[in-house]
Tab-separated table of N, CA and C and ligand atoms in Angstrom:
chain	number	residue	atom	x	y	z
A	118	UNK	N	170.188	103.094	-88.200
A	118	UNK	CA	170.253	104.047	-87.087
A	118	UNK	C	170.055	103.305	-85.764
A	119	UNK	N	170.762	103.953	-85.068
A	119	UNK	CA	170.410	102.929	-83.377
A	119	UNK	C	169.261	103.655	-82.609
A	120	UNK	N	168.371	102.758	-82.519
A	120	UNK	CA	167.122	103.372	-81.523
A	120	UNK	C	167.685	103.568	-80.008
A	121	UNK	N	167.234	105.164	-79.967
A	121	UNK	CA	167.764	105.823	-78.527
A	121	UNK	C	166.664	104.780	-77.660
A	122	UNK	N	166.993	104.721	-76.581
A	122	UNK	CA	166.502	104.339	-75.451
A	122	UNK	C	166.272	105.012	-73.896
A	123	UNK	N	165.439	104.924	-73.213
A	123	UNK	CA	164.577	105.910	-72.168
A	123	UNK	C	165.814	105.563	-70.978
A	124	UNK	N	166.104	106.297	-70.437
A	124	UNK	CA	165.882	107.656	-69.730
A	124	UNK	C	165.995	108.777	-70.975
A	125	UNK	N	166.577	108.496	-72.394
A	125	UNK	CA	167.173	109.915	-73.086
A	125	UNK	C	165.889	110.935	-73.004
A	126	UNK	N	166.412	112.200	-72.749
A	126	UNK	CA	165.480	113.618	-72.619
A	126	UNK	C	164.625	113.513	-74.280
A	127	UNK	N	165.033	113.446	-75.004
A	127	UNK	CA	164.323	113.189	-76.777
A	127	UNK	C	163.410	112.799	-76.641
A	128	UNK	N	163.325	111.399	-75.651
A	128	UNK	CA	162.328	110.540	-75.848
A	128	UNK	C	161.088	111.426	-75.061
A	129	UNK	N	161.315	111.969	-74.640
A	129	UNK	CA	159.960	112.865	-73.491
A	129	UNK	C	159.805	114.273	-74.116
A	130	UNK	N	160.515	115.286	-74.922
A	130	UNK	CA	160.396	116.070	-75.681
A	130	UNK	C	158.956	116.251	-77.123
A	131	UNK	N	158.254	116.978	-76.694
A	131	UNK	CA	157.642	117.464	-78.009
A	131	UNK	C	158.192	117.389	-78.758
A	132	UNK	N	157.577	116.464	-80.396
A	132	UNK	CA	158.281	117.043	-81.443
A	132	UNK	C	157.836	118.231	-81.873
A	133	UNK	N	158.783	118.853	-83.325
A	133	UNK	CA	158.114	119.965	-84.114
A	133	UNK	C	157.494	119.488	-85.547
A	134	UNK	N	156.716	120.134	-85.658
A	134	UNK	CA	156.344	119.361	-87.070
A	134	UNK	C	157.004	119.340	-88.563
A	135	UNK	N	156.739	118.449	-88.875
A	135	UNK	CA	157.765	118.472	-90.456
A	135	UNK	C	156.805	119.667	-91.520
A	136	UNK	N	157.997	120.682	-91.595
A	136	UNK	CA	157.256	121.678	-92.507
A	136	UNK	C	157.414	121.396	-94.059
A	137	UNK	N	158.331	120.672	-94.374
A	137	UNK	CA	158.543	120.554	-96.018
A	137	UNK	C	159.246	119.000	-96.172
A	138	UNK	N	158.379	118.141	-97.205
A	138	UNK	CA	158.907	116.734	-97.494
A	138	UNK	C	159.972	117.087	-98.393
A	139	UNK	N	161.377	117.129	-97.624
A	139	UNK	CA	162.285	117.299	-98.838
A	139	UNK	C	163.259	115.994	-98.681
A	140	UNK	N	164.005	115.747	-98.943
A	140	UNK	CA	165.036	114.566	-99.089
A	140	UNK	C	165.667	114.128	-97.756
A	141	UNK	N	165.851	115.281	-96.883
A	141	UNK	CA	166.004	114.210	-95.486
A	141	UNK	C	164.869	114.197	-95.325
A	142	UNK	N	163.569	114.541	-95.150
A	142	UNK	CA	162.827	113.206	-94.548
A	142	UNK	C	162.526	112.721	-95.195
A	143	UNK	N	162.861	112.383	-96.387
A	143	UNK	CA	162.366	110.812	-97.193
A	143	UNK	C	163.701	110.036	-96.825
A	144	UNK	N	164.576	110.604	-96.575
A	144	UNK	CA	165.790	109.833	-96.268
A	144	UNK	C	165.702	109.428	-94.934
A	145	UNK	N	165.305	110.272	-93.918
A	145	UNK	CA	164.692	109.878	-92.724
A	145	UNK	C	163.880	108.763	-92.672
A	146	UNK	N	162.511	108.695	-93.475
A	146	UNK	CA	161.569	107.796	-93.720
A	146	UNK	C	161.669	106.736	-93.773
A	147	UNK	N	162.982	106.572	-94.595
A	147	UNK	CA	163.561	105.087	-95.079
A	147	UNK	C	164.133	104.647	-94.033
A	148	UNK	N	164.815	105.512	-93.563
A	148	UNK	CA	165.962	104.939	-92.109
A	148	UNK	C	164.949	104.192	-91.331
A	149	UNK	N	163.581	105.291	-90.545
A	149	UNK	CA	163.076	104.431	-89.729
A	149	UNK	C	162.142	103.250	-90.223
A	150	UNK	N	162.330	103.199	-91.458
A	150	UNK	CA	161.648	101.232	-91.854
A	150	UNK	C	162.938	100.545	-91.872
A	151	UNK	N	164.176	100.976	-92.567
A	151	UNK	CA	164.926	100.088	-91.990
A	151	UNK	C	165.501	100.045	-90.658
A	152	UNK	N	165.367	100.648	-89.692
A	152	UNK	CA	165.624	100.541	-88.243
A	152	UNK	C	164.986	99.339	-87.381
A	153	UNK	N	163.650	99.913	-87.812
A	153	UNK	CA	162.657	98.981	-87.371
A	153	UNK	C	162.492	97.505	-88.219
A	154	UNK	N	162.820	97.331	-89.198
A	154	UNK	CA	163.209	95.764	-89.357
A	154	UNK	C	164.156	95.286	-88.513
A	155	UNK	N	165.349	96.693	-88.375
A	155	UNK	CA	166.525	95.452	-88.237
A	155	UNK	C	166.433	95.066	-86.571
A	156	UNK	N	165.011	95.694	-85.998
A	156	UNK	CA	165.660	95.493	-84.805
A	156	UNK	C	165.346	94.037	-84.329
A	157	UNK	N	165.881	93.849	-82.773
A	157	UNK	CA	165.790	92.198	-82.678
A	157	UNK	C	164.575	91.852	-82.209
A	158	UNK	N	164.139	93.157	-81.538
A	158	UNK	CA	162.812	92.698	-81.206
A	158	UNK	C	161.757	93.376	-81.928
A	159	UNK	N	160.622	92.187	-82.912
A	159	UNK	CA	159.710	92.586	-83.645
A	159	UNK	C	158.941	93.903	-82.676
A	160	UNK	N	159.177	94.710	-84.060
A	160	UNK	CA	158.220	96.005	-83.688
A	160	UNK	C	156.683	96.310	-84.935
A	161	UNK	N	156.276	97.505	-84.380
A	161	UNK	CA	155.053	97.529	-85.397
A	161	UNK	C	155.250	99.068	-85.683
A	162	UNK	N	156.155	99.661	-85.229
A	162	UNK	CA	156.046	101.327	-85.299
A	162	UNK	C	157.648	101.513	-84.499
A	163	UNK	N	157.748	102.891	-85.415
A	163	UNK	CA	158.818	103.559	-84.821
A	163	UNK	C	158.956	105.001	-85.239
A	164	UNK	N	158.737	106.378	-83.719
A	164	UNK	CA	158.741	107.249	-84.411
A	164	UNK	C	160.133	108.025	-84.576
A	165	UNK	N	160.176	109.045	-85.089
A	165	UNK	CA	161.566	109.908	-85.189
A	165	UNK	C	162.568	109.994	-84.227
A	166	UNK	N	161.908	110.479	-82.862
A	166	UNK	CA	162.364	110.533	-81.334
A	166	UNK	C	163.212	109.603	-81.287
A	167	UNK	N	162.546	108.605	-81.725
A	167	UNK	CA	163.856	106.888	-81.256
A	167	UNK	C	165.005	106.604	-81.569
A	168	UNK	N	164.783	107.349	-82.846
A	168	UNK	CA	166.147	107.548	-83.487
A	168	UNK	C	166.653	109.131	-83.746
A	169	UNK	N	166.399	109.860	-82.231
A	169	UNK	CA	167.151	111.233	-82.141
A	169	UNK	C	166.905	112.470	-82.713
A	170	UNK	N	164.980	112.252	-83.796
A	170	UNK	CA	165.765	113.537	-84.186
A	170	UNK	C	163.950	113.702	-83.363
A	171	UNK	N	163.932	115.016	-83.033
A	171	UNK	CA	162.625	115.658	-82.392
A	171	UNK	C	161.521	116.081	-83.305
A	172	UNK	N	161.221	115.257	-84.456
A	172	UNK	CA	160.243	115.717	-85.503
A	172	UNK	C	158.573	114.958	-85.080
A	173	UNK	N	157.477	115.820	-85.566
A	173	UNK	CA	156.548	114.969	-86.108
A	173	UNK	C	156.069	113.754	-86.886
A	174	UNK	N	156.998	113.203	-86.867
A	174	UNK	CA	156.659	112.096	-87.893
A	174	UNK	C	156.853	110.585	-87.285
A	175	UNK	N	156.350	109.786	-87.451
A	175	UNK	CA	156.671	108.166	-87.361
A	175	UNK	C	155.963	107.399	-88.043
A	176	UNK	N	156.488	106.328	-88.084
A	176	UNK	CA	155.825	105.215	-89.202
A	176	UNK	C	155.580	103.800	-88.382
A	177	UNK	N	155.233	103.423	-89.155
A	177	UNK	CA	153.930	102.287	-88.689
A	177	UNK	C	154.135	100.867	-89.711
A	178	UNK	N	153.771	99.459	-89.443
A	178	UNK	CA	153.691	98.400	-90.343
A	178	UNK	C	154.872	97.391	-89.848
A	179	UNK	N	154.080	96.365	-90.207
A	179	UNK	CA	154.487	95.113	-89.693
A	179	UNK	C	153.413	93.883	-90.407
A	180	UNK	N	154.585	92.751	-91.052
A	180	UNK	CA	153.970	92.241	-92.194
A	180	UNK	C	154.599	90.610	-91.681
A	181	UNK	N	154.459	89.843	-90.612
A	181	UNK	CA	154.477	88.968	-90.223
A	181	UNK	C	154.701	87.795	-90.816
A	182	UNK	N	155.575	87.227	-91.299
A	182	UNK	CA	155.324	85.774	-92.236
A	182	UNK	C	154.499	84.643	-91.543
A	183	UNK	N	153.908	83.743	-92.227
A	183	UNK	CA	153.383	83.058	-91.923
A	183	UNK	C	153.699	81.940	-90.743
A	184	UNK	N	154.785	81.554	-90.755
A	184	UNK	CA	155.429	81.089	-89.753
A	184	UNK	C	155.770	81.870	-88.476
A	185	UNK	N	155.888	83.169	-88.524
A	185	UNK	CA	156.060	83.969	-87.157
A	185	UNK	C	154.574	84.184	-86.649
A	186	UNK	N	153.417	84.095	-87.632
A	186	UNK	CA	152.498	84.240	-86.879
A	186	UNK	C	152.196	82.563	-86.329
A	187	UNK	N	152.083	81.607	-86.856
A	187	UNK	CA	151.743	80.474	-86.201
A	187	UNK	C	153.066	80.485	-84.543
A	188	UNK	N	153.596	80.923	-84.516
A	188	UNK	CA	154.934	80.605	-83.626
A	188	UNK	C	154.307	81.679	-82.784
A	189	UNK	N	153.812	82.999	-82.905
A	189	UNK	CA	153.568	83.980	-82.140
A	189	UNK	C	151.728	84.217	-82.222
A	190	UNK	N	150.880	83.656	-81.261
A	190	UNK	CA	149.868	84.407	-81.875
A	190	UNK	C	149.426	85.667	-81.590
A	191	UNK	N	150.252	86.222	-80.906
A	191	UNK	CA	150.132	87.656	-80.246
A	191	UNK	C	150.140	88.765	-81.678
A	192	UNK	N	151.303	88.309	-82.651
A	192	UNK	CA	151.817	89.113	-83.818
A	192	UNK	C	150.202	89.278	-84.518
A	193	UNK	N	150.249	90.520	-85.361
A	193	UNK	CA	149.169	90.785	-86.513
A	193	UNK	C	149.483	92.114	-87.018
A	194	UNK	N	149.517	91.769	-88.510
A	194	UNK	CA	149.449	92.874	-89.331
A	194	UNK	C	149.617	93.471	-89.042
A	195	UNK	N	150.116	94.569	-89.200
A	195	UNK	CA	149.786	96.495	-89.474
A	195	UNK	C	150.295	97.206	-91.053
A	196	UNK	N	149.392	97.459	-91.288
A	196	UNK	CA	149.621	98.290	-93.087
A	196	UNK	C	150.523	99.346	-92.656
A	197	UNK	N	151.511	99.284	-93.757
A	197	UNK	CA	152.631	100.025	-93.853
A	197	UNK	C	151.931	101.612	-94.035
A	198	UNK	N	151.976	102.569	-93.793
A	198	UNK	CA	151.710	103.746	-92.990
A	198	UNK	C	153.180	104.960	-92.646
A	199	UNK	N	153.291	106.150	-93.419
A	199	UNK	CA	153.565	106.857	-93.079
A	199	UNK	C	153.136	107.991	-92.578
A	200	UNK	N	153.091	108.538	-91.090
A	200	UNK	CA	152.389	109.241	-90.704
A	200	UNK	C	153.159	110.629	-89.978
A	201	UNK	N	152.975	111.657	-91.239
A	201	UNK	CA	153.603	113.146	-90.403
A	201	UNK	C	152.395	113.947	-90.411
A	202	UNK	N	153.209	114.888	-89.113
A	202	UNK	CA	151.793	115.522	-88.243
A	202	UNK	C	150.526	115.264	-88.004
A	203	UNK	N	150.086	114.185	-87.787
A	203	UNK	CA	149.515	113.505	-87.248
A	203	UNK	C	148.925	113.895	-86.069
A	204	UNK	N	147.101	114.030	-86.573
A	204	UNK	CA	146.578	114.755	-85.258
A	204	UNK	C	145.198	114.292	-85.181
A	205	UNK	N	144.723	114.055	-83.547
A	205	UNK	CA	143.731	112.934	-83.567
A	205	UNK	C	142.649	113.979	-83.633
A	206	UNK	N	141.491	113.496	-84.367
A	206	UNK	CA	140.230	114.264	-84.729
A	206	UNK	C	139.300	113.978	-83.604
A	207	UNK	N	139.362	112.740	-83.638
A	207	UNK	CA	137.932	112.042	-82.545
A	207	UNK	C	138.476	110.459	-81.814
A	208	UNK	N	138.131	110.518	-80.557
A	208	UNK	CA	138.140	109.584	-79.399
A	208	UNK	C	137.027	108.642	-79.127
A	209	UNK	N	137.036	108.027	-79.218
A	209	UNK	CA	135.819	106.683	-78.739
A	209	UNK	C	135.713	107.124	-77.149
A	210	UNK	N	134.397	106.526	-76.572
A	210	UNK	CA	134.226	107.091	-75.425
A	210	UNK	C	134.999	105.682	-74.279
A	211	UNK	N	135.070	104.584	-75.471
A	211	UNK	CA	135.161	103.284	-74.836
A	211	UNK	C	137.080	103.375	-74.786
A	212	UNK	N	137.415	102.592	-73.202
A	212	UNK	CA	139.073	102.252	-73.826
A	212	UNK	C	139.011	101.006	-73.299
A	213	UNK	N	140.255	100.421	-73.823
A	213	UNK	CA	140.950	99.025	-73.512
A	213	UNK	C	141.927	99.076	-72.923
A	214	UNK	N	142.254	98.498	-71.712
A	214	UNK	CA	143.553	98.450	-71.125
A	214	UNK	C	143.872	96.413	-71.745
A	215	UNK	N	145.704	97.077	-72.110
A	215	UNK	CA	146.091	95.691	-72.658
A	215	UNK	C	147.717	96.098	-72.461
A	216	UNK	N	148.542	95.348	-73.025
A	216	UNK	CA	150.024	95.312	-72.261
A	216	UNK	C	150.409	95.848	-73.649
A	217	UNK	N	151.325	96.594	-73.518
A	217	UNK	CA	152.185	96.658	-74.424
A	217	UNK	C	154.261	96.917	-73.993
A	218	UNK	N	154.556	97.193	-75.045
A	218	UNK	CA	155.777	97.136	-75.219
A	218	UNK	C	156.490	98.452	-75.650
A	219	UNK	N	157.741	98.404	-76.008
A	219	UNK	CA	158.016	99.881	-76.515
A	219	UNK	C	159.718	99.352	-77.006
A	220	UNK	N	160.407	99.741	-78.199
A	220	UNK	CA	161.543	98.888	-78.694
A	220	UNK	C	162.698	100.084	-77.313
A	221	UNK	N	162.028	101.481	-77.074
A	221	UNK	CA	162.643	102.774	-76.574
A	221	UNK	C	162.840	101.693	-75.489
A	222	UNK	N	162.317	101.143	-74.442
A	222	UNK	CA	161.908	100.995	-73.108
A	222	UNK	C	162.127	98.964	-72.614
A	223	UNK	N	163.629	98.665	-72.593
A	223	UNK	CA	163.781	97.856	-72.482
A	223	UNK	C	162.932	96.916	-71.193
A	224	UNK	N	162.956	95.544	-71.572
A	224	UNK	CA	162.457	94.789	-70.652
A	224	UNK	C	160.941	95.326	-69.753
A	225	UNK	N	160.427	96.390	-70.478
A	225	UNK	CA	158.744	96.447	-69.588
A	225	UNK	C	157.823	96.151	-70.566
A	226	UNK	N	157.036	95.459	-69.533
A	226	UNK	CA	155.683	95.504	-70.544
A	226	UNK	C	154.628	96.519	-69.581
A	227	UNK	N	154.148	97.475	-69.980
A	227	UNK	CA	152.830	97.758	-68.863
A	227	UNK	C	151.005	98.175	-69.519
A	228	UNK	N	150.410	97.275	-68.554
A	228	UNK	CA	149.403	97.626	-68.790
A	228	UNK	C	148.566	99.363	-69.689
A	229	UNK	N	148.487	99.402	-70.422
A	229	UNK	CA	147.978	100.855	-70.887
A	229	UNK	C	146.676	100.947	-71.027
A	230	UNK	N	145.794	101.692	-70.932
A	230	UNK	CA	144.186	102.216	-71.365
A	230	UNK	C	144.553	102.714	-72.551
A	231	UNK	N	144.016	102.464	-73.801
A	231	UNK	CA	144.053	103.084	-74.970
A	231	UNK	C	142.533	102.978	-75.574
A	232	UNK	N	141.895	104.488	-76.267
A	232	UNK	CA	141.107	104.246	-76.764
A	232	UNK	C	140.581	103.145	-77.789
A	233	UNK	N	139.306	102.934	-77.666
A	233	UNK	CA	139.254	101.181	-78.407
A	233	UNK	C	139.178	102.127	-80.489
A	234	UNK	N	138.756	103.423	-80.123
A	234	UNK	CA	138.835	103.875	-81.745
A	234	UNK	C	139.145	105.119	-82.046
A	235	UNK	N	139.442	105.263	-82.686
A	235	UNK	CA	140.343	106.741	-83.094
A	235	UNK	C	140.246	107.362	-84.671
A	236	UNK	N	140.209	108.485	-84.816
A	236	UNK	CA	140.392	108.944	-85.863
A	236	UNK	C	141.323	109.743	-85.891
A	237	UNK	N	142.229	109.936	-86.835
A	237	UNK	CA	143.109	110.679	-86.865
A	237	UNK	C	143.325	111.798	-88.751
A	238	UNK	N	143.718	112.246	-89.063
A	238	UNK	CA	144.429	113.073	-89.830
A	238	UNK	C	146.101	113.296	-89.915
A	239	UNK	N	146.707	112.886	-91.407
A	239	UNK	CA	147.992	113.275	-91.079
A	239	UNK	C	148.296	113.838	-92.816
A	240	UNK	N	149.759	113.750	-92.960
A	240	UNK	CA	149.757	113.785	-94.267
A	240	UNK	C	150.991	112.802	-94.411
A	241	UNK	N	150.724	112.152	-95.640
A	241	UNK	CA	151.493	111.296	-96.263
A	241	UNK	C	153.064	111.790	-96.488
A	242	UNK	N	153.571	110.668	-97.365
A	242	UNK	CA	155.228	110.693	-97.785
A	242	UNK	C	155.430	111.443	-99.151
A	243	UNK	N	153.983	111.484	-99.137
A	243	UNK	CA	153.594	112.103	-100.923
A	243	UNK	C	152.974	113.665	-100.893
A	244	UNK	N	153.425	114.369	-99.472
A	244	UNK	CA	152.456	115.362	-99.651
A	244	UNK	C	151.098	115.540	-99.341
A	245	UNK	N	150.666	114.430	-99.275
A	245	UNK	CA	148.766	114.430	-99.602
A	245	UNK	C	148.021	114.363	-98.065
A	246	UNK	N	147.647	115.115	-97.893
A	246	UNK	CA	146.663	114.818	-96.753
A	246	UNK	C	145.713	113.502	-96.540
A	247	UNK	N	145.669	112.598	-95.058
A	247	UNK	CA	145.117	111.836	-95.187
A	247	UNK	C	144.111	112.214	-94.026
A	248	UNK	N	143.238	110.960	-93.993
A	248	UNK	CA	142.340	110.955	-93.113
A	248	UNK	C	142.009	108.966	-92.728
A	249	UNK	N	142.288	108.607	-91.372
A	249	UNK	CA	142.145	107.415	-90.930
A	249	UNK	C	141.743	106.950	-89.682
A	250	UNK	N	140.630	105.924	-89.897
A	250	UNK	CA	139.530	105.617	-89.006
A	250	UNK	C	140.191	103.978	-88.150
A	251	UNK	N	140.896	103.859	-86.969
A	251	UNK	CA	141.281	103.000	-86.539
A	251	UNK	C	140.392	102.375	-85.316
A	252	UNK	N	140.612	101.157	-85.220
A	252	UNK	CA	140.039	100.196	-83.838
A	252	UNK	C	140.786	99.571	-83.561
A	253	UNK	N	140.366	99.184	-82.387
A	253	UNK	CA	141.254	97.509	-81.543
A	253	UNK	C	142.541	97.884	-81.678
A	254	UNK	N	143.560	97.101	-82.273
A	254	UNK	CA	145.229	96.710	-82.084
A	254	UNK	C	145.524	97.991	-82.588
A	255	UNK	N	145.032	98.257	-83.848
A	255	UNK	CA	145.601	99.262	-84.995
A	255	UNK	C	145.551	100.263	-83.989
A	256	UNK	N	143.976	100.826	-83.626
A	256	UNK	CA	144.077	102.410	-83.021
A	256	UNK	C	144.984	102.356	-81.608
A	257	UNK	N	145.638	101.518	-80.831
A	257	UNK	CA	146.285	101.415	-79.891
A	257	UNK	C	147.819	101.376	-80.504
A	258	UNK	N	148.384	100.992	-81.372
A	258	UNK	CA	149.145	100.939	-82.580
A	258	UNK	C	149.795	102.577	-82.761
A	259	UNK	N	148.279	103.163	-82.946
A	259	UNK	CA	148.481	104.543	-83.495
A	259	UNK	C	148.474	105.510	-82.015
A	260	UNK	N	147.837	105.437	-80.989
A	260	UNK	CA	147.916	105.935	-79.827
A	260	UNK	C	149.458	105.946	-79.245
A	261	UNK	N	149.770	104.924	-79.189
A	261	UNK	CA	151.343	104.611	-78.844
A	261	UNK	C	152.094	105.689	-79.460
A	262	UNK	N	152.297	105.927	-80.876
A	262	UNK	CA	153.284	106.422	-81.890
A	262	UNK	C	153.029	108.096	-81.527
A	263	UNK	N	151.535	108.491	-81.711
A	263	UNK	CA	151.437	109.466	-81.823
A	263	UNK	C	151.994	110.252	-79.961
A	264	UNK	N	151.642	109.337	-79.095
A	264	UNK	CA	152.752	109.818	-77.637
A	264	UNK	C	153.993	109.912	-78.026
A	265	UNK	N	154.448	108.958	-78.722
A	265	UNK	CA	155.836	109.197	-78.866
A	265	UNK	C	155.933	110.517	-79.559
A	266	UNK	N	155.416	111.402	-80.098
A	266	UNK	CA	155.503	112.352	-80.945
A	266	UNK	C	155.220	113.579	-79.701
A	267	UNK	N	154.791	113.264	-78.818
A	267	UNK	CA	153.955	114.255	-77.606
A	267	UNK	C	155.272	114.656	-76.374
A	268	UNK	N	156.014	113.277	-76.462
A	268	UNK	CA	157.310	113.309	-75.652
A	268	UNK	C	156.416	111.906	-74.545
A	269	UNK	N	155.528	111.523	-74.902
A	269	UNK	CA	154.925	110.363	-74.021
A	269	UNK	C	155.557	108.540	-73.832
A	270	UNK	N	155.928	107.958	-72.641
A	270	UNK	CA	156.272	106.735	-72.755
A	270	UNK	C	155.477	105.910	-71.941
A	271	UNK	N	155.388	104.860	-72.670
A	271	UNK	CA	154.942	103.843	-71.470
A	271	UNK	C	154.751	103.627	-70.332
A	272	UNK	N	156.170	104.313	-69.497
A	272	UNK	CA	156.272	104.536	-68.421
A	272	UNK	C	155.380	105.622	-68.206
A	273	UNK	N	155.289	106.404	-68.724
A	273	UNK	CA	154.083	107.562	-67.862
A	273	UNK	C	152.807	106.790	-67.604
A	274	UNK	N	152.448	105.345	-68.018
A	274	UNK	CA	151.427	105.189	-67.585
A	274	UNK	C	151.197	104.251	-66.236
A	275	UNK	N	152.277	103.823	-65.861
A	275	UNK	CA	152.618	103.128	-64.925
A	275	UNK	C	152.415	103.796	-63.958
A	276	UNK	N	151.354	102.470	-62.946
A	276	UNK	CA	150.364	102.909	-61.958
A	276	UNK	C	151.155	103.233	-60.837
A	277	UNK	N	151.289	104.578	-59.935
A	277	UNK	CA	152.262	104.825	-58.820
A	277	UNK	C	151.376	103.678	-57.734
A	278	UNK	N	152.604	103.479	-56.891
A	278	UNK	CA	152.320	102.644	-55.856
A	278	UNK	C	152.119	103.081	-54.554
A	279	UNK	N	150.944	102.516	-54.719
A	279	UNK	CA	150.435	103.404	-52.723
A	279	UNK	C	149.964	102.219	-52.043
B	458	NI	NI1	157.316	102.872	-78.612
């Protein structure tokens, strides 16, 4: 699938939530892990929006070979993670501002505040309700995705100039 890219209206749109795991979104599911491999620039997440359709859902993971991490030390992990409806329980009082990226949002990087920990709730690819306790990279990881699900970009955080 080709990841839409910002200005598109999708990308800033609420999703709706996925009411029933039936075969398009497992067929969906698959698309956005293979989307997000194939793209050129290493990603760690990609939600529905990116690739057009306005749902609750996005996925997460990034599994670095050993050689891309010595070449990059910026790269690290993320456990493969499917996450629909997805909704944050609890906020750390502490945040981190750090740069990030977006595959939607060519050529910016901008500074973001993201909580340093997060808890969230979603339900799996299996039906099952989860529950997950994130910090540091990961919960900024998951902050990112779950905007994208809100209709939120990068760019909204970009400091106006006075
Ligand atoms: Ni993004």
């Amino acid at each position: 699938m080709e990841i839409i890219k910002y200005p598109n209206k999708i990308l800033q749109t609420k999703t709706q939530n996925v009411e029933k795991i039936d075969d398009e979104i497992l067929g969906l599911i698959r698309n956005l892990f293979e989307t997000l491999h194939k793209s050129k620039r290493p990603g760690v997440g990609l939600a529905a929006p990116q690739v057009g359709i306005s749902l609750n859902l996005t996925v997460i993971g990034f599994e670095p070979t050993e050689q891309e991490m010595k070449e990059e030390k910026d790269l690290k992990p993320v456990p493969v993670t499917v996450l629909i409806n997805p909704k944050t329980t609890w906020l750390s009082k502490e945040t981190v501002i750090d740069k990030e990226g977006c595959l939607s949002v060519d050529n910016t990087v901008i500074d973001v505040p993201r909580f340093q920990k997060i808890h969230i709730e979603y339900i799996d690819e299996n039906g099952k309700r989860q529950k997950l306790k994130a910090k540091n990279y990961i919960a900024r990881v998951l902050q990112h995705e779950i905007d994208h699900l809100q209709g939120k970009l990068i760019v909204d955080y970009k400091k106006s100039k006075s």
